[in-house]
Coordinates of C-alpha atoms in Angstrom, one line a residue:
M268 CA -8.1 29.0 60.5
G269 CA -5.4 26.5 59.3
R270 CA -2.7 27.1 56.8
A271 CA -3.7 26.6 53.2
R272 CA -2.3 23.4 51.7
Q273 CA 0.0 23.9 48.8
T274 CA -1.0 21.5 46.0
K275 CA 1.7 19.7 44.1
R276 CA 2.1 20.9 40.6
F277 CA 2.4 18.2 37.9
A278 CA 4.6 18.4 34.9
T279 CA 6.5 21.4 36.0
M280 CA 10.0 21.8 34.5
K281 CA 13.1 22.6 36.4
R282 CA 14.2 26.1 35.8
M283 CA 17.2 26.1 33.6
I284 CA 19.8 28.9 33.3
S285 CA 19.6 30.6 30.0
A286 CA 22.6 30.6 27.6
S287 CA 22.9 34.4 27.8
D288 CA 22.9 34.6 31.6
P289 CA 25.7 36.9 32.8
R290 CA 26.6 34.4 35.6
L291 CA 27.9 32.0 33.0
K292 CA 31.6 32.2 32.3
D293 CA 32.8 32.3 28.7
K294 CA 34.3 28.8 28.9
D295 CA 30.9 27.3 30.0
R296 CA 28.9 28.8 27.1
A297 CA 28.2 26.7 24.0
P298 CA 30.0 28.1 20.9
P299 CA 27.6 29.7 18.5
K300 CA 26.7 27.7 15.4
K301 CA 28.2 29.1 12.3
K302 CA 26.3 28.9 9.1
K303 CA 28.2 28.0 6.0
P304 CA 28.1 30.8 3.5
E305 CA 26.0 29.8 0.5
D306 CA 28.0 29.3 -2.6
L307 CA 26.1 30.8 -5.5
N308 CA 27.9 28.8 -8.1
E309 CA 27.2 25.4 -6.4
V310 CA 24.6 23.2 -8.1
K311 CA 21.7 22.4 -5.7
T312 CA 20.9 18.7 -5.5
V313 CA 17.4 17.5 -4.8
E314 CA 16.7 13.8 -4.2
H315 CA 13.7 12.4 -6.1
V316 CA 12.2 8.9 -5.8
Q317 CA 13.7 6.9 -8.7
Q318 CA 11.2 6.0 -11.3
S319 CA 10.6 2.3 -12.0
S320 CA 12.5 1.0 -15.0
A321 CA 9.5 -1.1 -15.9
L322 CA 7.6 2.0 -17.0
F323 CA 7.6 3.6 -20.5
F324 CA 5.9 6.8 -19.5
Q325 CA 2.6 5.5 -18.0
Y326 CA 2.8 2.2 -19.9
N327 CA 4.0 -0.8 -17.9
T328 CA 6.3 -3.0 -20.0
Q329 CA 6.6 -5.8 -17.4
L330 CA 2.9 -6.8 -17.8
G331 CA 2.4 -9.6 -20.2
P332 CA 0.9 -13.1 -20.3
P333 CA 0.9 -15.1 -18.0
F334 CA -0.6 -12.2 -15.9
H335 CA 0.2 -12.2 -12.2
V336 CA -2.9 -11.0 -10.2
L337 CA -2.7 -10.0 -6.6
V338 CA -6.2 -10.9 -5.1
D339 CA -7.8 -9.0 -2.2
T340 CA -10.1 -10.4 0.4
N341 CA -13.3 -8.7 -0.8
F342 CA -12.7 -9.6 -4.4
I343 CA -12.9 -13.3 -3.5
N344 CA -16.1 -12.7 -1.4
F345 CA -17.8 -10.7 -4.2
S346 CA -16.8 -13.4 -6.7
I347 CA -18.5 -16.1 -4.6
K348 CA -21.5 -13.9 -4.1
N349 CA -21.8 -13.6 -7.9
K350 CA -21.1 -17.3 -8.4
M351 CA -18.1 -16.7 -10.5
D352 CA -15.1 -19.0 -11.0
I353 CA -12.1 -16.7 -10.3
I354 CA -9.5 -18.1 -12.6
Q355 CA -11.9 -18.7 -15.5
S356 CA -13.4 -15.2 -15.2
M357 CA -9.9 -13.7 -15.2
M358 CA -9.0 -15.5 -18.4
D359 CA -12.3 -14.3 -20.0
C360 CA -11.3 -10.8 -19.1
L361 CA -7.7 -10.8 -20.2
Y362 CA -7.8 -13.5 -23.0
A363 CA -4.6 -15.0 -21.5
K364 CA -3.4 -17.3 -18.7
C365 CA -3.7 -15.7 -15.2
I366 CA -2.0 -16.7 -12.0
P367 CA -3.8 -15.5 -8.9
Y368 CA -1.5 -14.6 -6.0
I369 CA -2.6 -14.7 -2.3
T370 CA -0.5 -12.9 0.3
D371 CA -0.2 -14.2 3.9
C372 CA -2.1 -11.0 5.0
V373 CA -5.1 -11.8 2.8
M374 CA -5.1 -15.4 4.0
A375 CA -5.0 -14.1 7.6
E376 CA -7.9 -11.8 6.9
L377 CA -10.0 -14.6 5.5
E378 CA -9.2 -16.8 8.5
K379 CA -10.2 -14.0 10.9
L380 CA -13.6 -13.7 9.2
G381 CA -14.7 -17.0 10.6
S382 CA -16.8 -19.9 9.5
K383 CA -19.1 -17.8 7.4
Y384 CA -16.3 -17.4 4.8
R385 CA -15.0 -20.9 4.9
I386 CA -15.9 -21.4 1.2
A387 CA -13.5 -18.4 0.4
L388 CA -10.8 -20.1 2.3
R389 CA -11.3 -23.4 0.5
I390 CA -11.1 -21.6 -2.9
V391 CA -7.9 -19.8 -1.9
K392 CA -6.2 -23.1 -0.8
D393 CA -6.6 -24.3 -4.4
P394 CA -3.1 -25.3 -5.8
R395 CA -3.6 -23.0 -8.8
F396 CA -3.5 -20.0 -6.4
E397 CA 0.2 -19.1 -5.6
R398 CA 1.1 -18.1 -2.1
L399 CA 3.3 -15.0 -1.4
P400 CA 5.0 -14.9 2.1
C401 CA 4.8 -11.6 4.0
M402 CA 7.9 -10.4 5.9
H403 CA 6.3 -7.3 7.6
K404 CA 4.6 -6.9 11.0
G405 CA 0.8 -6.9 11.2
T406 CA -1.9 -8.4 8.9
Y407 CA -3.4 -5.3 7.3
A408 CA -3.8 -6.5 3.7
D409 CA -4.3 -3.1 2.0
D410 CA -0.8 -1.8 3.1
C411 CA 0.7 -5.1 2.2
L412 CA -0.7 -5.0 -1.4
V413 CA 0.2 -1.4 -1.9
N414 CA 3.8 -1.9 -0.8
R415 CA 4.2 -5.0 -2.9
V416 CA 2.9 -3.3 -6.0
T417 CA 5.1 -0.2 -5.4
Q418 CA 8.2 -2.4 -5.2
H419 CA 7.4 -4.8 -8.1
K420 CA 5.3 -3.4 -11.0
A421 CA 4.6 -6.9 -12.4
Y422 CA 1.2 -7.3 -10.7
I423 CA -2.4 -6.6 -11.5
V424 CA -4.4 -5.8 -8.3
A425 CA -7.8 -7.5 -8.1
T426 CA -10.0 -5.6 -5.6
C427 CA -13.5 -4.1 -5.1
D428 CA -12.5 -1.9 -2.2
K429 CA -12.9 1.8 -3.1
D430 CA -10.2 3.0 -0.7
L431 CA -7.6 0.5 -2.0
K432 CA -8.5 1.4 -5.6
R433 CA -7.9 5.1 -4.8
R434 CA -4.5 4.3 -3.2
I435 CA -3.4 2.1 -6.2
R436 CA -4.5 4.8 -8.8
K437 CA -1.8 7.0 -7.3
I438 CA 0.9 4.4 -8.3
P439 CA 1.6 4.7 -12.0
G440 CA 1.4 1.6 -14.3
V441 CA -0.6 -0.7 -12.0
P442 CA -3.9 -2.0 -13.5
I443 CA -6.9 -2.7 -11.2
M444 CA -9.2 -5.6 -11.8
Y445 CA -12.7 -5.2 -10.3
L446 CA -16.2 -6.7 -10.6
T447 CA -18.9 -5.0 -12.6
N448 CA -22.3 -6.4 -14.0
H449 CA -21.4 -10.0 -13.1
R450 CA -18.1 -9.7 -15.1
Y451 CA -14.5 -8.9 -14.3
S452 CA -13.3 -5.6 -15.8
I453 CA -9.9 -4.0 -15.7
E454 CA -8.8 -0.4 -15.4
R455 CA -5.7 1.2 -16.8
M456 CA -4.8 -1.6 -19.2
P457 CA -5.3 -1.0 -22.9
D458 CA -4.3 -4.6 -23.9
A459 CA -7.3 -6.2 -22.1
Y460 CA -9.4 -7.0 -25.1
G461 CA -11.9 -9.1 -23.1
A462 CA -12.7 -6.4 -20.6
P463 CA -16.1 -4.7 -21.1
K464 CA -15.5 -1.1 -22.4
D465 CA -16.9 1.8 -20.4
R466 CA -19.4 3.7 -22.4

């Protein structure tokens, strides 16, 4: 009978000498870390995220005509499905001039959807739609819109996506425009007189 083969062990660590080993001389040992004694009179500081200066409690003072509306991919697609003119319907909802904004990410998402959504691309390339360049990596539109709205509270977000709506509701002072009963409605905006009121 031959000798049993010893299998090689993977991911085994080299044995290290412990810090309290008696073979270590005092000069080789790491000095013990000293904790600073807590001063009871010292005021403890906690850093908080600075609240936006645009907000007066929950009311966003930066919103006003002309309204700047960040448009999401599915909002355009749903508007086409319902045969609605985006800019005209926005004006009917808000009773004021609206400037729709398209980010590079939303544009990239529409281009990725292929020839089926070429009408949406043609609508978006209208000169009345403003383009916003994106400086970040990747083309995930939801993150892009959330980041933009967190930095600048001057936008209304137009989307029909439930997950994106849920994320934006956590940011104070940002209204959400969505499609309901073949009309645009707006959430968290008391000044929108044209929006259908929820019963």
